[in-house]
PDB file of C-alpha atoms and ligand atoms in Angstrom:
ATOM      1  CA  UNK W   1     -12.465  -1.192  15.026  1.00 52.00           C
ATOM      2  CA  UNK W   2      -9.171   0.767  13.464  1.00 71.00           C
ATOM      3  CA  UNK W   3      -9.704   4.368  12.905  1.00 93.00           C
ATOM      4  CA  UNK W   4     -11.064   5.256   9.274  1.00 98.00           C
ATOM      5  CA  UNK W   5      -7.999   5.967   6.733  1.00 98.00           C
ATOM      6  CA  UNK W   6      -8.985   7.959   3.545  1.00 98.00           C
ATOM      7  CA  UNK W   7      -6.512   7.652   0.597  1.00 99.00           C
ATOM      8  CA  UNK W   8      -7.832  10.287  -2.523  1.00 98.00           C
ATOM      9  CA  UNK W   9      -7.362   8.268  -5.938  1.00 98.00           C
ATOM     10  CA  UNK W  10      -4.580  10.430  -7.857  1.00 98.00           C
ATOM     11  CA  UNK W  11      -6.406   8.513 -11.093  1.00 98.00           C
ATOM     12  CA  UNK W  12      -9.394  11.792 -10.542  1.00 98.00           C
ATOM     13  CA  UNK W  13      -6.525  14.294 -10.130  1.00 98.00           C
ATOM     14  CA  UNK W  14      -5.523  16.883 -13.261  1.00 98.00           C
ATOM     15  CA  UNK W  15      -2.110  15.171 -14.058  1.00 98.00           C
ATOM     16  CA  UNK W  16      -1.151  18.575 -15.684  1.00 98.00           C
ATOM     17  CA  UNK W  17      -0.642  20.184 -12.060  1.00 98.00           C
ATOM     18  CA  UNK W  18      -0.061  16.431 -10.506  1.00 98.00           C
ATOM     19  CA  UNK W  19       2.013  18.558  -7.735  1.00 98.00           C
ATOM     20  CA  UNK W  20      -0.761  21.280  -6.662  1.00 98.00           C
ATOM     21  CA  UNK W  21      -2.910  18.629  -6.264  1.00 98.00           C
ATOM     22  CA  UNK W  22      -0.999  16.165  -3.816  1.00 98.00           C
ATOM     23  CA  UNK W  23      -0.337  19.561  -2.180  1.00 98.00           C
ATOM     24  CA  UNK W  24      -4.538  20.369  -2.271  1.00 98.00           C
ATOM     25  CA  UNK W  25      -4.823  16.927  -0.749  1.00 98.00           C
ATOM     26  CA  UNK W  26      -2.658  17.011   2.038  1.00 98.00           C
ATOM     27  CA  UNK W  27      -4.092  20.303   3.144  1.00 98.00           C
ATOM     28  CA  UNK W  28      -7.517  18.268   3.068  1.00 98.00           C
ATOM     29  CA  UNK W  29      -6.435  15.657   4.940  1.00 98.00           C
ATOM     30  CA  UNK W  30      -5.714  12.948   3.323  1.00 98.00           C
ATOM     31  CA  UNK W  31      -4.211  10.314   5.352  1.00 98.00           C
ATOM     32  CA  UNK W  32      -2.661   8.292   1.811  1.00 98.00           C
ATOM     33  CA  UNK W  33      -2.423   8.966  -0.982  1.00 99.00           C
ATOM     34  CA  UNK W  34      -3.556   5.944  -3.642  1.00 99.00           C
ATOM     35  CA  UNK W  35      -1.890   5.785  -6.973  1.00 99.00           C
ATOM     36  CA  UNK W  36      -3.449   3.983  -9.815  1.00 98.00           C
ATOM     37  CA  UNK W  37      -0.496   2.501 -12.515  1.00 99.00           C
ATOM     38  CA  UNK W  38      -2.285   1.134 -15.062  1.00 99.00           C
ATOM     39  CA  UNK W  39      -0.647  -0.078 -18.373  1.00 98.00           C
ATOM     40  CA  UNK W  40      -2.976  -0.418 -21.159  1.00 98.00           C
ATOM     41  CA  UNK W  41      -2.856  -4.161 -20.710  1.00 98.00           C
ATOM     42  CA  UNK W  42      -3.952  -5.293 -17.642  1.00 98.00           C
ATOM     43  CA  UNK W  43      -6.852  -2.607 -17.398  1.00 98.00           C
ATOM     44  CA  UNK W  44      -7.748  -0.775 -20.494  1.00 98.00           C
ATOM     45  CA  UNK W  45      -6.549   2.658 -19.389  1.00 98.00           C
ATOM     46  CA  UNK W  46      -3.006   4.212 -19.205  1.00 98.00           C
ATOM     47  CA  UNK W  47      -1.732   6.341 -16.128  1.00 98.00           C
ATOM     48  CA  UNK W  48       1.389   6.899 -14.790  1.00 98.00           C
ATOM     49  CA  UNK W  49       4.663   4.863 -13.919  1.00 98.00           C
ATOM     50  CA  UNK W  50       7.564   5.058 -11.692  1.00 98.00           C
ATOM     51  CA  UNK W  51       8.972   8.208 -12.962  1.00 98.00           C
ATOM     52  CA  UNK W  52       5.660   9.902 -11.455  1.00 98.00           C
ATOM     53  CA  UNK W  53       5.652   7.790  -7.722  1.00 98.00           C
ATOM     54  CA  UNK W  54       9.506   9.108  -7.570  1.00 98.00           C
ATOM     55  CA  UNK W  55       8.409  13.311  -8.539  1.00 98.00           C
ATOM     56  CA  UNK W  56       5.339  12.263  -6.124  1.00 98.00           C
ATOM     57  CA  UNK W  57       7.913  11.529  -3.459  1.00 98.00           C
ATOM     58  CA  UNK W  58       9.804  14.560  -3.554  1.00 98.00           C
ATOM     59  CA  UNK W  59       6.503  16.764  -3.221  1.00 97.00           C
ATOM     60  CA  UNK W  60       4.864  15.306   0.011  1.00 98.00           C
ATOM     61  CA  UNK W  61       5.698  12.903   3.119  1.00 97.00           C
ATOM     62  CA  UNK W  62       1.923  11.315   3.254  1.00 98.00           C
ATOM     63  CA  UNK W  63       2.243   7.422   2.130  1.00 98.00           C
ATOM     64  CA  UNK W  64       2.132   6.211  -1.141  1.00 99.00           C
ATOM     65  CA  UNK W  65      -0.316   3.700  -1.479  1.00 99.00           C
ATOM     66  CA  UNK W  66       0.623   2.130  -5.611  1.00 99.00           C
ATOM     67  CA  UNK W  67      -2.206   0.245  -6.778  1.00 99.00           C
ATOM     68  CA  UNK W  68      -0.332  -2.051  -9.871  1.00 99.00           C
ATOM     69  CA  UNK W  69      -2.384  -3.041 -12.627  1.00 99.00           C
ATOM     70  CA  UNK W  70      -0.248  -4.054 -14.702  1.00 99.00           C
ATOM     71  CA  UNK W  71       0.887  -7.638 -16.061  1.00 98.00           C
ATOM     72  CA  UNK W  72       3.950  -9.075 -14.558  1.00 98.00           C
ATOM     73  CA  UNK W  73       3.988  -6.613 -11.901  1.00 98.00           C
ATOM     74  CA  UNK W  74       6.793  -8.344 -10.187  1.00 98.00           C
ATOM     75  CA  UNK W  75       9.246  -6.732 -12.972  1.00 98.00           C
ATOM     76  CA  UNK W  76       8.558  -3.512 -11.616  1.00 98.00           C
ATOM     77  CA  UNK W  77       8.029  -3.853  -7.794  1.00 98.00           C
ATOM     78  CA  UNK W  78      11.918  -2.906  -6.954  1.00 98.00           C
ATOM     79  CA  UNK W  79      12.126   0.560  -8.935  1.00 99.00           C
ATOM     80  CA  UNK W  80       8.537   0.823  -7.598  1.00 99.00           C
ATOM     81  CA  UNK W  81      10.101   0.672  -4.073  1.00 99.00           C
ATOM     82  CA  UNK W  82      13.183   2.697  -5.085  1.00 98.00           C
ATOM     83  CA  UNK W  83      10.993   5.286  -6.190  1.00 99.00           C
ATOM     84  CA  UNK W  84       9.539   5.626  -3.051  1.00 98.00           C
ATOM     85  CA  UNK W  85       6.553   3.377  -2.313  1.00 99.00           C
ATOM     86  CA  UNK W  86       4.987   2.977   1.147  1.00 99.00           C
ATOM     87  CA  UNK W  87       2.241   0.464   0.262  1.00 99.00           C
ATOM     88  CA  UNK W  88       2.770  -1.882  -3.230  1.00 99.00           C
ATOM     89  CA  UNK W  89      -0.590  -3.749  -4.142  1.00 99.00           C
ATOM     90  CA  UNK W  90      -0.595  -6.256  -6.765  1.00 99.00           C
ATOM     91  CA  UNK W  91      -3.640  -8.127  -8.286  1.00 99.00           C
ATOM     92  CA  UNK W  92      -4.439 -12.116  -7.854  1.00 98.00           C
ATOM     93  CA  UNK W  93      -5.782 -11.523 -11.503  1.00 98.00           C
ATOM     94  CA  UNK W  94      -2.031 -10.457 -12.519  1.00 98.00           C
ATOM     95  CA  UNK W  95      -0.209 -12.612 -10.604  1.00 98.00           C
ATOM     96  CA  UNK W  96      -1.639 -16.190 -10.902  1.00 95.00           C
ATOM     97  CA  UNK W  97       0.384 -18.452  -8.622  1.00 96.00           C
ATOM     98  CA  UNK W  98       3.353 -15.899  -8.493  1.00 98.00           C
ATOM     99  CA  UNK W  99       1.125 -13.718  -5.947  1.00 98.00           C
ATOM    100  CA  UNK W 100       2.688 -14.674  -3.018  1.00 98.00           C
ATOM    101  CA  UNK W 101       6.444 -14.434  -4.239  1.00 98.00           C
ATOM    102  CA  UNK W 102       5.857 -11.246  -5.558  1.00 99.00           C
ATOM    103  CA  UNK W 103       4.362  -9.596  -1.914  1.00 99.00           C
ATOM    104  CA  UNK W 104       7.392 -11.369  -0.521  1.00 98.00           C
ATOM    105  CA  UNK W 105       9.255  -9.494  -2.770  1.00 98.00           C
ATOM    106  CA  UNK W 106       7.516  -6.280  -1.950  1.00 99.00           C
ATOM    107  CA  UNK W 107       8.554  -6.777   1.927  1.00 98.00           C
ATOM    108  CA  UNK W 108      11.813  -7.717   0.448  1.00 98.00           C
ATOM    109  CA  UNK W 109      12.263  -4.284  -0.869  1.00 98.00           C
ATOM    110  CA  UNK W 110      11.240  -3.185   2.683  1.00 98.00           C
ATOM    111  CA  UNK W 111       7.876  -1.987   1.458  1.00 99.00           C
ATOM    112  CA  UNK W 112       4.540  -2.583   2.927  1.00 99.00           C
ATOM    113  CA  UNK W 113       2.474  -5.729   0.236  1.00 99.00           C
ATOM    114  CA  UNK W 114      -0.610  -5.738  -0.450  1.00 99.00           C
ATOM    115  CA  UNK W 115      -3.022  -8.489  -2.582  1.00 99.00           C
ATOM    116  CA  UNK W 116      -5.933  -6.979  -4.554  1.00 99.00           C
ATOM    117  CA  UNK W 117      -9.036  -9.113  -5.997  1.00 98.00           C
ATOM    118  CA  UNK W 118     -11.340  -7.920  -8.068  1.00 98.00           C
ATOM    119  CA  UNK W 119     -15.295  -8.044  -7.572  1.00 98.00           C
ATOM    120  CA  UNK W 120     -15.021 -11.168  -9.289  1.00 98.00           C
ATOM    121  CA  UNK W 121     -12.766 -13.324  -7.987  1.00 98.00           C
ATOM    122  CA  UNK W 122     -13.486 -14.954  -4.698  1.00 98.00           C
ATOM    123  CA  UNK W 123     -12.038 -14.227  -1.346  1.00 98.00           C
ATOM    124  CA  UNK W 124     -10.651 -17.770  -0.933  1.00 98.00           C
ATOM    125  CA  UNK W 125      -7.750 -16.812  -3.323  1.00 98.00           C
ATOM    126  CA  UNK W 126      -6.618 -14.610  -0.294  1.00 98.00           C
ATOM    127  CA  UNK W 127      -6.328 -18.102   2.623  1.00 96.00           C
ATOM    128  CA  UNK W 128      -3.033 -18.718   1.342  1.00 96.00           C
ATOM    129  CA  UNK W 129      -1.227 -15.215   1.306  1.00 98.00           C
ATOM    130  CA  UNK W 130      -3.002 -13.340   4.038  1.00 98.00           C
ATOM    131  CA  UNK W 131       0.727 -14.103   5.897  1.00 98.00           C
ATOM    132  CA  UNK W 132       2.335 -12.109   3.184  1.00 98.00           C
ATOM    133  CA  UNK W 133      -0.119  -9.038   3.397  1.00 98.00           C
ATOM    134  CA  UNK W 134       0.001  -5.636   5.087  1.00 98.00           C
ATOM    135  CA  UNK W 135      -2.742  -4.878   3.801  1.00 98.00           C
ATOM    136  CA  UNK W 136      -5.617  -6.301   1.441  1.00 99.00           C
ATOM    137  CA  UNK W 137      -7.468  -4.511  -1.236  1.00 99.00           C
ATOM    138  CA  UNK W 138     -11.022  -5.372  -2.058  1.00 99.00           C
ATOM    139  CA  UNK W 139     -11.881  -4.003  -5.948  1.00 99.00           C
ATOM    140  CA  UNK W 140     -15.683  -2.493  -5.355  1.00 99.00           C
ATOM    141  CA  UNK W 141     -15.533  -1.499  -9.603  1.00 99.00           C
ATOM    142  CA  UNK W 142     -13.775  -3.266 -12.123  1.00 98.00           C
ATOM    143  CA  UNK W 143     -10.373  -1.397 -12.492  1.00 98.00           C
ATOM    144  CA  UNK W 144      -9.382   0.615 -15.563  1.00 98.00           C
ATOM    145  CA  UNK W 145     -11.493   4.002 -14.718  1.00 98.00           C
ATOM    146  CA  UNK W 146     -12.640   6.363 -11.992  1.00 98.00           C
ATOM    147  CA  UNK W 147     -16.460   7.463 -11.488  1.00 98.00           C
ATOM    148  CA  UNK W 148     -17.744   4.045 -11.949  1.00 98.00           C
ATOM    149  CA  UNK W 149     -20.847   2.741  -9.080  1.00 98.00           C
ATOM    150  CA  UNK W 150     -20.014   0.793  -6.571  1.00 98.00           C
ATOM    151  CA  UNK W 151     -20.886  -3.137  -7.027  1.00 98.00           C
ATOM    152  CA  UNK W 152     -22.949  -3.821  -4.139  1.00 98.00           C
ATOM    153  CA  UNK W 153     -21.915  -7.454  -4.123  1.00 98.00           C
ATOM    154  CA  UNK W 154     -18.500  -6.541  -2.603  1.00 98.00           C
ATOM    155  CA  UNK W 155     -20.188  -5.603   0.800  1.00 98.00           C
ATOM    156  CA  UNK W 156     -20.246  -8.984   1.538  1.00 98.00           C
ATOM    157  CA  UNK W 157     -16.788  -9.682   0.626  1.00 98.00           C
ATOM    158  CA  UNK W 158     -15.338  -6.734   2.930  1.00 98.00           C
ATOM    159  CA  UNK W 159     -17.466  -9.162   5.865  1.00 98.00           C
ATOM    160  CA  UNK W 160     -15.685 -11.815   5.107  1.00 98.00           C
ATOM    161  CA  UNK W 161     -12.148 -10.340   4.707  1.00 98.00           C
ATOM    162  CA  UNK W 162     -12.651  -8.855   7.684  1.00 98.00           C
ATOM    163  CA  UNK W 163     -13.298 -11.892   9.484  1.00 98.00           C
ATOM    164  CA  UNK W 164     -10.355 -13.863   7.887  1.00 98.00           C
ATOM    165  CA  UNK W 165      -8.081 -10.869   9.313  1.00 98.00           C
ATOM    166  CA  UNK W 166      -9.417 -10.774  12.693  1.00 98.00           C
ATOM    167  CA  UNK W 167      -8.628 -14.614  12.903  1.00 98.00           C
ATOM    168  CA  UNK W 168      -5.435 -14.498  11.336  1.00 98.00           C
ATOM    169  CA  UNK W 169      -4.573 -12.157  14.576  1.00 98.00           C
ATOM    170  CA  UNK W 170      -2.759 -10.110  12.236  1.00 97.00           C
ATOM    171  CA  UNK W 171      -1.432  -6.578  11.699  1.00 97.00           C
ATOM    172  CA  UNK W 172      -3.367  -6.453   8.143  1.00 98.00           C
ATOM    173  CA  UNK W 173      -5.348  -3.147   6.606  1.00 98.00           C
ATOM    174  CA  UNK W 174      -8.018  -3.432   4.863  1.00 98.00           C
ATOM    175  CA  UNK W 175      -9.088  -1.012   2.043  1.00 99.00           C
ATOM    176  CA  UNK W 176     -11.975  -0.965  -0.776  1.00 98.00           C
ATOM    177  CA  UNK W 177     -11.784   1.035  -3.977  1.00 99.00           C
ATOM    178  CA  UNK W 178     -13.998   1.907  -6.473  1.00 98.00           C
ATOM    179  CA  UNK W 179     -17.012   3.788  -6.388  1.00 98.00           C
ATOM    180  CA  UNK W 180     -17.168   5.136  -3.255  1.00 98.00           C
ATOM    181  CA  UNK W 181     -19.202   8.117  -1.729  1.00 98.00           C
ATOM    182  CA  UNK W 182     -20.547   9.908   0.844  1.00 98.00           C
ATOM    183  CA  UNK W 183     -23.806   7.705   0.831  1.00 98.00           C
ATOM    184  CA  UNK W 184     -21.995   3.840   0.582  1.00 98.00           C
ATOM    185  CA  UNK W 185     -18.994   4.610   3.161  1.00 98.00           C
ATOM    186  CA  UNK W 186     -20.808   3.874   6.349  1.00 98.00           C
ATOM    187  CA  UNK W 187     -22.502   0.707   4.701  1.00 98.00           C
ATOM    188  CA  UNK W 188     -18.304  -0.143   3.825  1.00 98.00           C
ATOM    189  CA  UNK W 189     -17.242   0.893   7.368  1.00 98.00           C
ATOM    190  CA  UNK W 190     -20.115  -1.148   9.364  1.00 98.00           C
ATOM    191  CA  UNK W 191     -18.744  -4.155   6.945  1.00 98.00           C
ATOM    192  CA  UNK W 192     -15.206  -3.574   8.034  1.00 98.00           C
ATOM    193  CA  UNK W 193     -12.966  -1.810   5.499  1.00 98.00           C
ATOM    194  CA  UNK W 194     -10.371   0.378   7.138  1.00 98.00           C
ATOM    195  CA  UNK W 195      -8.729   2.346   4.186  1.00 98.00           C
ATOM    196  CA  UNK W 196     -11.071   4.158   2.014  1.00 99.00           C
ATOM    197  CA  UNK W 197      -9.950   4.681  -1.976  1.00 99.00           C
ATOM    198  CA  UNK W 198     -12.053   7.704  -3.221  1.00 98.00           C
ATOM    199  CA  UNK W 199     -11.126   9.388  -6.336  1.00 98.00           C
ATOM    200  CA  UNK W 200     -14.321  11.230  -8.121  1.00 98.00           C
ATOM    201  CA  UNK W 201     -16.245  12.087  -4.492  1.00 98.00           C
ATOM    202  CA  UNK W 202     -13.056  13.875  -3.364  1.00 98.00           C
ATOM    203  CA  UNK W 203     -11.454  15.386  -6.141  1.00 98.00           C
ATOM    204  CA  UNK W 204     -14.967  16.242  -7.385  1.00 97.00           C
ATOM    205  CA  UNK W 205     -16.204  17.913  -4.351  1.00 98.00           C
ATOM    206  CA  UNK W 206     -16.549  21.435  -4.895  1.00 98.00           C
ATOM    207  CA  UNK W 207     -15.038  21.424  -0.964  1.00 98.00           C
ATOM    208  CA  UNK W 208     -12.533  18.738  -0.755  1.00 98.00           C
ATOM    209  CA  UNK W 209     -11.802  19.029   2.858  1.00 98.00           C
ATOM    210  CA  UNK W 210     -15.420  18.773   3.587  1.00 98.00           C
ATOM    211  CA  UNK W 211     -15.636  15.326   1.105  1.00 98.00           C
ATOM    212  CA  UNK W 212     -12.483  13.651   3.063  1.00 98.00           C
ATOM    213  CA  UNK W 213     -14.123  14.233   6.257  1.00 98.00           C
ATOM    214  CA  UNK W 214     -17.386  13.685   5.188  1.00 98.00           C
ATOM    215  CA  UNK W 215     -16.062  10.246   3.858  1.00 98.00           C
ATOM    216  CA  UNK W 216     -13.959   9.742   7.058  1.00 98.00           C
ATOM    217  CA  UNK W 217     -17.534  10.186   9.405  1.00 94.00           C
TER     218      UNK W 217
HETATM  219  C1  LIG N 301     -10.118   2.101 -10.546  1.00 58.99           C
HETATM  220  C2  LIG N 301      -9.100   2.637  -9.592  1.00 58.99           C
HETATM  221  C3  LIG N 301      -9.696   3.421  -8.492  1.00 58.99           C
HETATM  222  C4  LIG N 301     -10.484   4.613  -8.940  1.00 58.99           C
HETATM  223  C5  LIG N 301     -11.440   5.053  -7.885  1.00 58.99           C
HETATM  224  O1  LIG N 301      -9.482   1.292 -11.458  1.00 58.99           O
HETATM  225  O2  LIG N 301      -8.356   1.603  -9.019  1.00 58.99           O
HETATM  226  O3  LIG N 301      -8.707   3.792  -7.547  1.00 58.99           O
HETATM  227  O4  LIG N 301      -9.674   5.666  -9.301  1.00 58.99           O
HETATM  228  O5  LIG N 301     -12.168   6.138  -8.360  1.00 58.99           O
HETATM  229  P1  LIG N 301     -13.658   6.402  -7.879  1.00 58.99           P
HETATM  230  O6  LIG N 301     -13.589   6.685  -6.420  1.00 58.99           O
HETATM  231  O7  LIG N 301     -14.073   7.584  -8.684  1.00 58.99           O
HETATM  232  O8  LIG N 301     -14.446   5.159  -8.199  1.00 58.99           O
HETATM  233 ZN1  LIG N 302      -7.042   2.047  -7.237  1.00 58.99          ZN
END
């Protein structure tokens, strides 16, 4: 098994002082750090865009991991990139049969691609892209919000994701989001998740250094 990667959800930060708190993160050790772009459309929340991933950018050197939900994400995964995106993750549920043009795309635009499913959706969608992925992103809530609980369903999931990695033989990460805390992570570890999307249990954590390595074990 990988070592554990913990990437704080900027969705929990206070937008107001966006750059204090990338800064408060790297100091507590986060190893990515996981942008939520939602448009109001896709998810029933609004966030942030490109201008913030490029003012992100100039503020810190840890990876930025962009978690799209938003329709027709393809339109936006170049000024994504030129703003300065490590890892670009678009959603099955977005994408229909354009997912795996659009992570070729992402490589294209020499960022790392990722394909996100939500607890819904069944892991078979992934079969036909895994060759396209850096990494894949297993949805533990139902986008749109931080704070929600973790659907226990998904554990199952991460098993089998896992196992369709290992036998691909490839270089692929694997990372859950939603819901996640200092009780759940070892049941999501034992699974097989890699990357670790926490939002509330770090930026809530009256000791945030403390919460990532709690969450990191
Ligand atoms: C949900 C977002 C998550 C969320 C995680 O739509 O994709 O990244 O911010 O927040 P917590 O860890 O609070 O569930
Ligand atoms: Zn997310």
């Amino acid at each position: 098994m990988s070592e554990i990667l913990i990437a704080p959800s900027l969705l929990s930060a206070d937008f107001a002082v966006m750059g204090e708190e990338i800064i408060s993160m790297e100091q507590a050790g986060a190893d990515l750090l996981h942008c939520d772009v939602m448009d109001g459309v896709f998810v029933p929340n609004i966030t942030f865009g490109i201008k913030m991933v490029a003012d992100m950018r100039k503020r810190t050197s840890l990876p930025l991991d962009c978690h799209l939900m938003i329709v027709e994400p393809w339109k936006y995964v170049e000024a994504f990139a030129k703003a300065g995106a490590d890892y670009i993750t678009v959603h099955h549920e977005a994408c229909g049969d354009r997912l795996g043009e659009t992570l070729q795309k992402i490589r294209a635009c020499g960022v790392k691609a990722g394909a996100v499913i939500n607890p819904d959706t069944p892991v078979s969608v992934l079969e036909g892209v895994l060759p396209l992925c850096d990494m894949v992103l297993l949805m533990s809530v139902f986008p749109g919000f931080g704070g929600q609980k973790y659907i226990e369903s998904v554990t199952e999931k991460i098993g089998q994701v896992r196992k369709m990695i290992d036998e691909s033989g490839r270089n692929i990460l694997l990372e859950i989001d939603g819901g996640i805390t200092v009780s759940n992570v070892g049941t999501v570890k034992s699974a097989g998740a890699e990357v670790i999307v926490a939002g509330s249990a770090v930026f809530g954590a009256p000791d945030r250094r403390a919460a990532i390595a709690a969450l990191r074990g």
